[in-house]
Amino acid sequence: MSRHRSIWGWVVSVLAVTGVALVASCGQEPTQVAEITSGGTGTRIDSVGAINGFGSVIVSGQRYDTTATSIRVDGMSMALADLRLGMVAGVEGRSLSTGLVADRLEVLTLARGTVELLGMNSLRVNAMNLSTDASTAYGGGLSGLAGLVAGDFVQVWGFAAPGSAWRVTRVEKLAAAPTSLIATGAVSALGAGGFQLGGLAVQASSDQLAGLSNGQPVQVRGTATAGGLLATAVRSLQATGSAEGIRLEVEGLITAAAGAGRWQVGTQIIDVSRATLSPAGTVLAVGTRIEARGTRSNGVLIASTVSVEDAETPGEAELVGQISRFTSLADFVVRGVSIDGRSARITNGTAADLAVGVNVAVHGRVNGATVIANEIEIKR
């Protein structure tokens, strides 16, 4: 197999190791863009988390300038306009005196396929058990899981959860059956003709199996077979190197305890012994969703701050740009996102000033496919 550089260590385990060498995919993987190496001035900063705003792009509450960013979605070169709220992104960037700049940004799909089972806050796709919470964003005409039925086609993004489960940050309903299915997880029961990916039996060629081992994280593309998947591409997401001494930011669910003052978010060890926790007095536990910021040392994120996210509270969102469609204060669009501004405080103008072409900064919370604005600033 060939090799290419990726800013992901393992999207499933939220291993935010950017700029590391990974084993490349085998089979009919989309064409990869050329290798990008961070350059220019500034302090290196790597981040992984859910996209929660645009203008340029906001990942885990941090705004990155994307003027010259290389953007990939599942290995294919894309534009900023192709990104959506709730997609999980890895960013390789730099901190300058003027703010943060993203050199590279990559999004990987967690699963794409048919809805097999549905619950009030859960669904199963490609034998992957997926759960939603109040911060999950929706697209493709969905405002929640109530808009789905078994047999619908979806694409999802999210984080690893404790056990063999996943926490979904975005669900998008597809209008038609996808040309290829996607499943992500750890290889098990590896044999001559394929392997297991959770509860999914994957048939793969000898070329696709070359270099794989049990426990290795992979993203698989393929077509459905009776009870499984016939792989057209197997992309290994196993990191083979890492960047030390860089600023590192990781968002995800705590999946295990790792000793006194240490926790795991996927496979990333985070030392919180000297971190400032927010809210103050927070007690961390397996299953807690956090944002940890600090410096990477000997493979460990030495956190300076750790913020806890409430699964029952809708996620924050920020959108900066022109109004592209305006029906009313209750229904307008910025950066491709529907806004309900009826409860918002409007600054630097009034509701009468809102119209197509007006530049605004919207702050609010995700509610399905809509952002409920609590503040709208009119940019003059």
Tab-separated table of C-alpha atoms in Angstrom:
chain	number	residue	atom	x	y	z
A	1	MET	CA	0.000	0.000	0.000
A	2	SER	CA	1.041	3.577	-0.589
A	3	ARG	CA	1.179	6.204	2.107
A	4	HIS	CA	-0.253	9.677	2.416
A	5	ARG	CA	-0.331	12.209	5.186
A	6	SER	CA	-3.587	12.845	7.010
A	7	ILE	CA	-4.452	15.160	9.840
A	8	TRP	CA	-6.421	12.336	11.464
A	9	GLY	CA	-5.065	9.715	13.767
A	10	TRP	CA	-8.422	8.058	14.334
A	11	VAL	CA	-11.668	9.949	13.846
A	12	VAL	CA	-13.526	7.269	15.763
A	13	SER	CA	-11.353	7.639	18.831
A	14	VAL	CA	-10.998	11.391	18.436
A	15	LEU	CA	-7.204	11.026	18.373
A	16	ALA	CA	-6.247	14.568	17.458
A	17	VAL	CA	-2.787	13.893	16.047
A	18	THR	CA	-2.499	16.025	12.973
A	19	GLY	CA	0.172	15.876	10.330
A	20	VAL	CA	1.001	12.227	11.074
A	21	ALA	CA	1.737	9.517	8.548
A	22	LEU	CA	-1.083	7.028	8.087
A	23	VAL	CA	-1.386	3.801	6.164
A	24	ALA	CA	-3.265	4.765	3.019
A	25	SER	CA	-6.463	3.156	1.832
A	26	CYS	CA	-6.610	0.273	-0.583
A	27	GLY	CA	-9.134	-0.136	-3.358
A	28	GLN	CA	-11.150	2.566	-5.038
A	29	GLU	CA	-10.546	5.408	-2.599
A	30	PRO	CA	-11.359	8.921	-3.867
A	31	THR	CA	-8.381	10.787	-5.270
A	32	GLN	CA	-6.317	12.330	-2.494
A	33	VAL	CA	-5.238	15.920	-2.653
A	34	ALA	CA	-1.531	16.667	-2.531
A	35	GLU	CA	0.292	16.543	0.772
A	36	ILE	CA	0.141	19.827	2.665
A	37	THR	CA	2.694	20.810	5.263
A	38	SER	CA	2.032	23.648	7.695
A	39	GLY	CA	4.183	26.614	6.896
A	40	GLY	CA	4.512	30.284	7.664
A	41	THR	CA	4.779	31.913	11.032
A	42	GLY	CA	2.886	31.347	14.238
A	43	THR	CA	2.520	28.631	16.872
A	44	ARG	CA	1.336	25.225	15.683
A	45	ILE	CA	-2.144	24.274	16.931
A	46	ASP	CA	-4.067	21.096	16.159
A	47	SER	CA	-7.720	20.563	16.952
A	48	VAL	CA	-10.480	18.004	16.526
A	49	GLY	CA	-14.133	18.587	17.289
A	50	ALA	CA	-17.574	19.341	15.950
A	51	ILE	CA	-18.080	22.275	13.596
A	52	ASN	CA	-20.317	24.742	15.422
A	53	GLY	CA	-20.091	27.824	13.262
A	54	PHE	CA	-19.043	29.509	10.055
A	55	GLY	CA	-17.350	32.722	9.112
A	56	SER	CA	-14.684	31.346	8.349
A	57	VAL	CA	-15.081	28.012	10.252
A	58	ILE	CA	-15.533	27.399	13.973
A	59	VAL	CA	-14.463	24.054	15.486
A	60	SER	CA	-15.133	23.440	19.180
A	61	GLY	CA	-15.724	27.163	19.686
A	62	GLN	CA	-12.435	28.231	18.060
A	63	ARG	CA	-12.623	30.367	14.921
A	64	TYR	CA	-10.140	29.574	12.131
A	65	ASP	CA	-9.455	31.694	9.082
A	66	THR	CA	-9.915	29.464	6.025
A	67	THR	CA	-8.732	31.830	3.287
A	68	ALA	CA	-5.992	29.423	2.168
A	69	THR	CA	-7.157	26.183	3.796
A	70	SER	CA	-6.934	22.784	2.119
A	71	ILE	CA	-10.318	21.163	2.859
A	72	ARG	CA	-11.028	17.446	2.460
A	73	VAL	CA	-14.198	15.503	3.140
A	74	ASP	CA	-13.651	11.733	3.173
A	75	GLY	CA	-10.431	12.187	1.222
A	76	MET	CA	-11.905	14.375	-1.519
A	77	SER	CA	-11.036	18.030	-2.045
A	78	MET	CA	-14.014	20.202	-1.090
A	79	ALA	CA	-14.956	23.843	-0.525
A	80	LEU	CA	-15.956	25.617	2.677
A	81	ALA	CA	-19.545	25.667	1.389
A	82	ASP	CA	-19.607	21.855	1.539
A	83	LEU	CA	-19.152	21.829	5.328
A	84	ARG	CA	-22.124	21.654	7.699
A	85	LEU	CA	-22.851	22.210	11.386
A	86	GLY	CA	-22.144	19.093	13.429
A	87	MET	CA	-19.584	17.532	11.107
A	88	VAL	CA	-16.528	16.393	13.095
A	89	ALA	CA	-13.384	17.999	11.732
A	90	GLY	CA	-9.664	17.772	12.340
A	91	VAL	CA	-7.745	21.019	11.888
A	92	GLU	CA	-4.025	21.627	11.479
A	93	GLY	CA	-3.374	25.310	11.953
A	94	ARG	CA	-1.349	28.118	13.418
A	95	SER	CA	-1.935	30.738	16.071
A	96	LEU	CA	-0.997	34.233	14.877
A	97	SER	CA	-1.271	37.634	16.540
A	98	THR	CA	-4.352	38.214	14.363
A	99	GLY	CA	-6.062	34.940	15.304
A	100	LEU	CA	-6.098	31.289	14.291
A	101	VAL	CA	-5.413	30.143	10.726
A	102	ALA	CA	-6.310	26.669	9.404
A	103	ASP	CA	-3.755	25.209	6.986
A	104	ARG	CA	-5.644	21.942	6.592
A	105	LEU	CA	-9.092	20.721	7.595
A	106	GLU	CA	-10.406	17.198	7.139
A	107	VAL	CA	-13.823	15.674	7.808
A	108	LEU	CA	-14.490	11.933	7.939
A	109	THR	CA	-17.945	10.363	7.790
A	110	LEU	CA	-18.717	7.969	10.631
A	111	ALA	CA	-21.399	5.976	8.792
A	112	ARG	CA	-23.470	6.094	5.627
A	113	GLY	CA	-26.215	3.647	4.805
A	114	THR	CA	-29.690	2.399	5.643
A	115	VAL	CA	-31.442	2.990	8.962
A	116	GLU	CA	-31.852	-0.494	10.410
A	117	LEU	CA	-33.401	0.320	13.791
A	118	LEU	CA	-34.798	3.486	15.376
A	119	GLY	CA	-35.359	4.540	18.968
A	120	MET	CA	-36.351	7.808	20.594
A	121	ASN	CA	-32.720	8.971	20.741
A	122	SER	CA	-30.931	6.225	18.865
A	123	LEU	CA	-30.523	4.558	15.491
A	124	ARG	CA	-28.531	1.744	13.964
A	125	VAL	CA	-26.708	2.015	10.631
A	126	ASN	CA	-24.394	-0.687	9.247
A	127	ALA	CA	-24.629	-2.523	12.593
A	128	MET	CA	-23.294	0.598	14.375
A	129	ASN	CA	-25.236	1.675	17.472
A	130	LEU	CA	-25.608	5.454	17.339
A	131	SER	CA	-27.119	7.795	19.935
A	132	THR	CA	-28.168	11.438	19.681
A	133	ASP	CA	-28.521	14.192	22.250
A	134	ALA	CA	-29.727	17.785	22.464
A	135	SER	CA	-26.686	19.096	20.590
A	136	THR	CA	-27.115	16.859	17.511
A	137	ALA	CA	-27.596	18.814	14.286
A	138	TYR	CA	-29.781	17.589	11.429
A	139	GLY	CA	-29.946	18.094	7.675
A	140	GLY	CA	-31.567	16.825	4.500
A	141	GLY	CA	-35.004	17.983	5.590
A	142	LEU	CA	-34.746	16.432	9.070
A	143	SER	CA	-35.416	18.287	12.286
A	144	GLY	CA	-34.978	15.193	14.458
A	145	LEU	CA	-35.077	11.403	14.445
A	146	ALA	CA	-38.873	11.530	14.328
A	147	GLY	CA	-38.515	12.360	10.644
A	148	LEU	CA	-36.887	8.995	9.920
A	149	VAL	CA	-38.260	5.504	9.405
A	150	ALA	CA	-36.440	2.202	9.069
A	151	GLY	CA	-35.181	1.886	5.510
A	152	ASP	CA	-34.312	5.570	5.081
A	153	PHE	CA	-30.794	6.462	3.925
A	154	VAL	CA	-28.613	8.633	6.151
A	155	GLN	CA	-25.082	9.914	6.618
A	156	VAL	CA	-23.806	10.588	10.140
A	157	TRP	CA	-20.842	12.177	11.908
A	158	GLY	CA	-19.857	11.902	15.547
A	159	PHE	CA	-17.576	10.718	18.342
A	160	ALA	CA	-16.690	7.431	19.981
A	161	ALA	CA	-18.739	6.681	23.093
A	162	PRO	CA	-17.994	4.224	25.924
A	163	GLY	CA	-18.270	0.595	24.861
A	164	SER	CA	-19.111	-0.209	21.257
A	165	ALA	CA	-21.262	2.847	20.728
A	166	TRP	CA	-21.124	6.253	19.050
A	167	ARG	CA	-22.449	9.727	19.899
A	168	VAL	CA	-23.819	11.451	16.819
A	169	THR	CA	-23.173	15.150	16.204
A	170	ARG	CA	-24.961	15.347	12.838
A	171	VAL	CA	-27.545	13.234	10.987
A	172	GLU	CA	-28.341	14.001	7.369
A	173	LYS	CA	-31.121	12.270	5.462
A	174	LEU	CA	-30.171	11.278	1.915
A	175	ALA	CA	-32.661	11.637	-0.925
A	176	ALA	CA	-31.619	8.370	-2.564
A	177	ALA	CA	-29.601	5.249	-1.893
A	178	PRO	CA	-25.877	6.132	-1.713
A	179	THR	CA	-23.553	4.678	-4.327
A	180	SER	CA	-21.333	3.333	-1.537
A	181	LEU	CA	-21.837	2.569	2.149
A	182	ILE	CA	-19.449	3.693	4.888
A	183	ALA	CA	-18.738	2.059	8.236
A	184	THR	CA	-16.050	2.886	10.779
A	185	GLY	CA	-14.587	0.958	13.688
A	186	ALA	CA	-11.904	-1.449	14.873
A	187	VAL	CA	-10.933	-4.580	12.953
A	188	SER	CA	-11.633	-7.912	14.645
A	189	ALA	CA	-11.695	-11.577	13.579
A	190	LEU	CA	-9.257	-10.794	10.762
A	191	GLY	CA	-8.985	-13.643	8.279
A	192	ALA	CA	-8.054	-14.471	4.706
A	193	GLY	CA	-11.334	-13.227	3.247
A	194	GLY	CA	-12.144	-10.271	5.447
A	195	PHE	CA	-12.865	-9.194	9.021
A	196	GLN	CA	-15.546	-8.048	11.442
A	197	LEU	CA	-16.268	-4.378	12.021
A	198	GLY	CA	-18.399	-4.469	15.140
A	199	GLY	CA	-21.447	-6.471	14.086
A	200	LEU	CA	-20.695	-6.056	10.388
A	201	ALA	CA	-18.999	-8.789	8.336
A	202	VAL	CA	-16.645	-7.184	5.795
A	203	GLN	CA	-15.443	-9.080	2.719
A	204	ALA	CA	-12.137	-7.692	1.450
A	205	SER	CA	-9.444	-8.526	-1.091
A	206	SER	CA	-5.908	-9.552	-0.204
A	207	ASP	CA	-4.656	-6.099	-1.247
A	208	GLN	CA	-7.176	-4.425	1.052
A	209	LEU	CA	-6.234	-6.728	3.936
A	210	ALA	CA	-2.488	-6.191	3.549
A	211	GLY	CA	-1.056	-4.466	6.620
A	212	LEU	CA	-4.225	-4.746	8.694
A	213	SER	CA	-4.309	-6.209	12.203
A	214	ASN	CA	-6.947	-6.854	14.821
A	215	GLY	CA	-7.773	-3.718	16.782
A	216	GLN	CA	-6.729	-1.411	13.953
A	217	PRO	CA	-9.161	1.457	13.273
A	218	VAL	CA	-10.472	1.667	9.724
A	219	GLN	CA	-13.054	3.375	7.569
A	220	VAL	CA	-14.597	0.976	5.044
A	221	ARG	CA	-16.454	1.844	1.845
A	222	GLY	CA	-18.398	-0.782	0.002
A	223	THR	CA	-21.651	-2.289	-1.189
A	224	ALA	CA	-24.196	-4.265	0.795
A	225	THR	CA	-24.139	-8.046	0.848
A	226	ALA	CA	-26.321	-10.488	2.741
A	227	GLY	CA	-25.453	-9.623	6.339
A	228	GLY	CA	-22.395	-7.561	5.558
A	229	LEU	CA	-20.340	-5.343	3.307
A	230	LEU	CA	-18.230	-6.000	0.215
A	231	ALA	CA	-15.341	-3.555	0.527
A	232	THR	CA	-14.326	-1.328	-2.363
A	233	ALA	CA	-11.885	0.609	-0.169
A	234	VAL	CA	-10.397	0.049	3.273
A	235	ARG	CA	-8.747	3.117	4.738
A	236	SER	CA	-6.561	2.518	7.748
A	237	LEU	CA	-6.738	5.330	10.274
A	238	GLN	CA	-3.919	4.056	12.466
A	239	ALA	CA	-1.454	6.793	13.376
A	240	THR	CA	2.218	5.951	12.780
A	241	GLY	CA	3.656	9.125	14.255
A	242	SER	CA	2.694	12.188	16.240
A	243	ALA	CA	3.534	15.832	16.778
A	244	GLU	CA	5.009	16.682	20.170
A	245	GLY	CA	5.018	20.007	21.995
A	246	ILE	CA	2.170	21.492	19.968
A	247	ARG	CA	-0.974	23.161	21.222
A	248	LEU	CA	-3.702	20.549	21.097
A	249	GLU	CA	-7.483	20.762	21.475
A	250	VAL	CA	-9.699	17.687	21.701
A	251	GLU	CA	-13.475	17.453	21.901
A	252	GLY	CA	-15.240	14.176	22.558
A	253	LEU	CA	-16.635	11.768	25.130
A	254	ILE	CA	-14.541	10.312	27.944
A	255	THR	CA	-14.367	6.629	27.065
A	256	ALA	CA	-12.232	5.312	29.956
A	257	ALA	CA	-10.303	6.252	33.083
A	258	ALA	CA	-6.517	6.210	32.603
A	259	GLY	CA	-5.132	6.584	36.120
A	260	ALA	CA	-5.034	9.345	38.715
A	261	GLY	CA	-5.970	12.641	37.090
A	262	ARG	CA	-6.038	11.075	33.622
A	263	TRP	CA	-8.843	10.158	31.235
A	264	GLN	CA	-9.149	8.789	27.730
A	265	VAL	CA	-11.106	10.385	24.917
A	266	GLY	CA	-10.982	7.479	22.502
A	267	THR	CA	-7.289	6.593	22.521
A	268	GLN	CA	-6.047	10.067	23.437
A	269	ILE	CA	-4.871	10.236	27.065
A	270	ILE	CA	-5.670	13.565	28.734
A	271	ASP	CA	-4.003	14.673	31.971
A	272	VAL	CA	-6.395	17.000	33.801
A	273	SER	CA	-4.518	17.140	37.114
A	274	ARG	CA	-3.474	20.781	36.587
A	275	ALA	CA	-6.412	21.878	34.449
A	276	THR	CA	-9.013	24.512	35.248
A	277	LEU	CA	-12.399	22.827	34.969
A	278	SER	CA	-15.521	24.611	33.768
A	279	PRO	CA	-18.017	24.689	35.366
A	280	ALA	CA	-15.985	24.893	38.562
A	281	GLY	CA	-16.349	21.844	40.782
A	282	THR	CA	-17.196	19.542	37.889
A	283	VAL	CA	-16.619	15.850	38.557
A	284	LEU	CA	-15.467	14.040	35.417
A	285	ALA	CA	-16.688	10.525	34.600
A	286	VAL	CA	-16.791	8.048	31.753
A	287	GLY	CA	-19.371	9.274	29.248
A	288	THR	CA	-18.854	12.980	29.965
A	289	ARG	CA	-18.419	15.111	26.836
A	290	ILE	CA	-15.531	17.545	27.182
A	291	GLU	CA	-13.367	20.059	25.360
A	292	ALA	CA	-9.762	19.848	26.553
A	293	ARG	CA	-7.057	22.341	25.586
A	294	GLY	CA	-3.386	22.194	26.356
A	295	THR	CA	-0.044	20.884	25.061
A	296	ARG	CA	0.890	17.446	23.795
A	297	SER	CA	3.802	15.847	25.650
A	298	ASN	CA	4.968	12.245	25.212
A	299	GLY	CA	1.677	11.428	23.535
A	300	VAL	CA	-0.416	12.863	26.397
A	301	LEU	CA	-2.510	16.003	26.227
A	302	ILE	CA	-1.502	18.024	29.289
A	303	ALA	CA	-4.692	20.037	29.659
A	304	SER	CA	-4.724	23.600	30.915
A	305	THR	CA	-8.509	23.938	30.589
A	306	VAL	CA	-11.334	21.399	30.408
A	307	SER	CA	-14.896	22.452	29.623
A	308	VAL	CA	-17.786	20.061	30.208
A	309	GLU	CA	-20.691	19.999	27.766
A	310	ASP	CA	-24.181	19.158	29.000
A	311	ALA	CA	-25.805	16.488	26.820
A	312	GLU	CA	-29.227	17.939	27.666
A	313	THR	CA	-28.344	21.449	26.485
A	314	PRO	CA	-28.516	22.314	22.767
A	315	GLY	CA	-25.109	23.048	21.278
A	316	GLU	CA	-23.957	26.603	20.672
A	317	ALA	CA	-23.618	27.932	17.139
A	318	GLU	CA	-22.208	31.080	15.566
A	319	LEU	CA	-22.739	32.216	11.974
A	320	VAL	CA	-21.169	35.270	10.364
A	321	GLY	CA	-22.049	36.296	6.819
A	322	GLN	CA	-24.692	37.654	4.483
A	323	ILE	CA	-28.358	36.790	4.725
A	324	SER	CA	-28.953	34.683	1.592
A	325	ARG	CA	-32.695	34.188	2.079
A	326	PHE	CA	-35.101	36.201	4.194
A	327	THR	CA	-38.754	35.289	4.705
A	328	SER	CA	-39.233	36.756	8.169
A	329	LEU	CA	-37.433	37.194	11.464
A	330	ALA	CA	-38.522	33.622	12.219
A	331	ASP	CA	-37.128	32.224	8.978
A	332	PHE	CA	-33.937	33.415	7.307
A	333	VAL	CA	-30.690	31.794	6.145
A	334	VAL	CA	-27.026	32.614	6.832
A	335	ARG	CA	-24.185	30.407	5.558
A	336	GLY	CA	-26.727	27.798	4.468
A	337	VAL	CA	-28.233	27.492	7.978
A	338	SER	CA	-31.855	28.323	8.825
A	339	ILE	CA	-32.215	30.910	11.598
A	340	ASP	CA	-35.135	31.661	13.924
A	341	GLY	CA	-34.485	35.109	15.358
A	342	ARG	CA	-37.776	35.811	17.128
A	343	SER	CA	-36.191	35.590	20.586
A	344	ALA	CA	-32.945	37.335	19.676
A	345	ARG	CA	-31.565	40.612	20.909
A	346	ILE	CA	-30.707	42.686	17.839
A	347	THR	CA	-27.777	45.096	18.052
A	348	ASN	CA	-26.566	47.837	15.720
A	349	GLY	CA	-30.009	48.050	14.120
A	350	THR	CA	-33.542	46.662	14.270
A	351	ALA	CA	-35.465	43.757	12.779
A	352	ALA	CA	-36.555	46.081	9.979
A	353	ASP	CA	-32.923	46.253	8.793
A	354	LEU	CA	-32.727	42.502	8.140
A	355	ALA	CA	-32.910	41.572	4.451
A	356	VAL	CA	-31.119	39.565	1.775
A	357	GLY	CA	-27.537	40.781	1.421
A	358	VAL	CA	-27.251	42.259	4.922
A	359	ASN	CA	-24.167	41.092	6.846
A	360	VAL	CA	-24.896	39.726	10.301
A	361	ALA	CA	-23.300	37.806	13.152
A	362	VAL	CA	-25.715	35.327	14.696
A	363	HIS	CA	-25.211	33.625	18.048
A	364	GLY	CA	-27.582	30.922	19.222
A	365	ARG	CA	-28.186	27.239	19.846
A	366	VAL	CA	-28.829	24.322	17.538
A	367	ASN	CA	-32.391	23.031	17.443
A	368	GLY	CA	-32.555	20.221	14.907
A	369	ALA	CA	-31.893	21.795	11.507
A	370	THR	CA	-32.367	25.354	12.797
A	371	VAL	CA	-30.341	27.730	14.953
A	372	ILE	CA	-32.449	29.543	17.531
A	373	ALA	CA	-30.717	32.916	17.732
A	374	ASN	CA	-30.261	34.706	21.034
A	375	GLU	CA	-28.280	37.586	19.507
A	376	ILE	CA	-28.118	39.090	16.029
A	377	GLU	CA	-25.532	41.761	15.337
A	378	ILE	CA	-26.002	43.751	12.137
A	379	LYS	CA	-22.620	44.446	10.554
A	380	ARG	CA	-22.290	47.958	9.129
